[in-house]
């Protein structure tokens, strides 16, 4: 399972100067893997707009905040 605070999980940071300079015209072209494609090709569940607040390895438990709904769950 993959948690990400923002909407994107994979982008080309090295390509940002090209976007700023106008060589790459659309910011979406910097995104390499969408959450949907990551799930399909890597077999992992992706939850964007989520923040991990705590990790308890002894109990094998995460505390996660859904940033869209404002809900916290384990």
PDB file of C-alpha atoms in Angstrom:
ATOM      1  CA  UNK A   1       0.000   0.000   0.000  1.00  0.00           C
ATOM      2  CA  UNK A   2       1.255   3.448  -0.935  1.00  0.00           C
ATOM      3  CA  UNK A   3       0.113   6.684   0.716  1.00  0.00           C
ATOM      4  CA  UNK A   4       0.766  10.129  -0.787  1.00  0.00           C
ATOM      5  CA  UNK A   5      -0.287  13.535   0.546  1.00  0.00           C
ATOM      6  CA  UNK A   6      -0.657  15.082  -2.888  1.00  0.00           C
ATOM      7  CA  UNK A   7      -2.375  13.988  -6.094  1.00  0.00           C
ATOM      8  CA  UNK A   8       0.759  12.602  -7.816  1.00  0.00           C
ATOM      9  CA  UNK A   9       2.986   9.680  -6.871  1.00  0.00           C
ATOM     10  CA  UNK A  10       5.621   9.931  -9.593  1.00  0.00           C
ATOM     11  CA  UNK A  11       6.906  12.918 -11.529  1.00  0.00           C
ATOM     12  CA  UNK A  12      10.093  13.948 -13.245  1.00  0.00           C
ATOM     13  CA  UNK A  13      11.680  16.486 -10.893  1.00  0.00           C
ATOM     14  CA  UNK A  14      14.633  16.835 -13.264  1.00  0.00           C
ATOM     15  CA  UNK A  15      12.216  18.003 -15.951  1.00  0.00           C
ATOM     16  CA  UNK A  16      10.777  20.897 -13.909  1.00  0.00           C
ATOM     17  CA  UNK A  17      13.259  23.432 -15.392  1.00  0.00           C
ATOM     18  CA  UNK A  18      11.987  22.465 -18.863  1.00  0.00           C
ATOM     19  CA  UNK A  19       8.422  23.126 -17.714  1.00  0.00           C
ATOM     20  CA  UNK A  20       9.403  26.496 -16.219  1.00  0.00           C
ATOM     21  CA  UNK A  21      11.252  27.422 -19.433  1.00  0.00           C
ATOM     22  CA  UNK A  22       8.242  26.436 -21.530  1.00  0.00           C
ATOM     23  CA  UNK A  23       9.949  23.549 -23.351  1.00  0.00           C
ATOM     24  CA  UNK A  24       7.445  21.194 -21.707  1.00  0.00           C
ATOM     25  CA  UNK A  25       4.130  23.020 -22.019  1.00  0.00           C
ATOM     26  CA  UNK A  26       1.846  20.893 -19.834  1.00  0.00           C
ATOM     27  CA  UNK A  27       2.625  20.001 -16.216  1.00  0.00           C
ATOM     28  CA  UNK A  28       0.814  16.680 -16.628  1.00  0.00           C
ATOM     29  CA  UNK A  29       3.632  15.613 -18.995  1.00  0.00           C
ATOM     30  CA  UNK A  30       5.929  15.518 -15.948  1.00  0.00           C
ATOM     31  CA  UNK A  31       3.846  12.745 -14.353  1.00  0.00           C
ATOM     32  CA  UNK A  32       5.388   9.357 -15.086  1.00  0.00           C
ATOM     33  CA  UNK A  33       3.030   7.010 -13.247  1.00  0.00           C
ATOM     34  CA  UNK A  34      -0.555   7.793 -12.334  1.00  0.00           C
ATOM     35  CA  UNK A  35      -1.964   6.102  -9.229  1.00  0.00           C
ATOM     36  CA  UNK A  36      -4.128   3.915 -11.482  1.00  0.00           C
ATOM     37  CA  UNK A  37      -1.205   2.817 -13.632  1.00  0.00           C
ATOM     38  CA  UNK A  38       0.938   2.135 -10.568  1.00  0.00           C
ATOM     39  CA  UNK A  39      -1.792  -0.106  -9.156  1.00  0.00           C
ATOM     40  CA  UNK A  40      -2.176  -1.952 -12.460  1.00  0.00           C
ATOM     41  CA  UNK A  41       1.535  -2.493 -13.103  1.00  0.00           C
ATOM     42  CA  UNK A  42       2.865  -2.886  -9.567  1.00  0.00           C
ATOM     43  CA  UNK A  43      -0.065  -4.579  -7.831  1.00  0.00           C
ATOM     44  CA  UNK A  44      -0.103  -2.151  -4.910  1.00  0.00           C
ATOM     45  CA  UNK A  45      -3.017  -0.108  -3.622  1.00  0.00           C
ATOM     46  CA  UNK A  46      -2.457   3.654  -3.891  1.00  0.00           C
ATOM     47  CA  UNK A  47      -4.214   6.224  -1.727  1.00  0.00           C
ATOM     48  CA  UNK A  48      -3.517   9.817  -2.704  1.00  0.00           C
ATOM     49  CA  UNK A  49      -4.444  12.742  -0.449  1.00  0.00           C
ATOM     50  CA  UNK A  50      -3.554  10.641   2.609  1.00  0.00           C
ATOM     51  CA  UNK A  51      -0.933  11.350   5.275  1.00  0.00           C
ATOM     52  CA  UNK A  52       0.621   8.735   7.555  1.00  0.00           C
ATOM     53  CA  UNK A  53       0.525  10.154  11.079  1.00  0.00           C
ATOM     54  CA  UNK A  54       1.993   7.247  13.038  1.00  0.00           C
ATOM     55  CA  UNK A  55       3.619   3.880  12.482  1.00  0.00           C
ATOM     56  CA  UNK A  56       3.497   1.134  15.121  1.00  0.00           C
ATOM     57  CA  UNK A  57       5.595  -1.784  13.814  1.00  0.00           C
ATOM     58  CA  UNK A  58       5.086  -3.862  16.966  1.00  0.00           C
ATOM     59  CA  UNK A  59       1.342  -3.911  16.405  1.00  0.00           C
ATOM     60  CA  UNK A  60       1.672  -3.778  12.604  1.00  0.00           C
ATOM     61  CA  UNK A  61      -0.499  -0.668  12.521  1.00  0.00           C
ATOM     62  CA  UNK A  62      -0.566   2.685  10.729  1.00  0.00           C
ATOM     63  CA  UNK A  63      -2.551   5.761  11.643  1.00  0.00           C
ATOM     64  CA  UNK A  64      -3.572   7.549   8.453  1.00  0.00           C
ATOM     65  CA  UNK A  65      -5.386  10.841   7.817  1.00  0.00           C
ATOM     66  CA  UNK A  66      -7.605  11.199   4.753  1.00  0.00           C
ATOM     67  CA  UNK A  67      -6.859  14.805   3.780  1.00  0.00           C
ATOM     68  CA  UNK A  68      -9.976  15.058   1.618  1.00  0.00           C
ATOM     69  CA  UNK A  69     -12.445  14.000   4.307  1.00  0.00           C
ATOM     70  CA  UNK A  70     -10.488  14.992   7.397  1.00  0.00           C
ATOM     71  CA  UNK A  71     -10.901  11.487   8.826  1.00  0.00           C
ATOM     72  CA  UNK A  72      -8.237   9.617  10.789  1.00  0.00           C
ATOM     73  CA  UNK A  73      -8.167   5.814  10.810  1.00  0.00           C
ATOM     74  CA  UNK A  74      -5.938   2.898  11.684  1.00  0.00           C
TER      75      UNK A  74
END
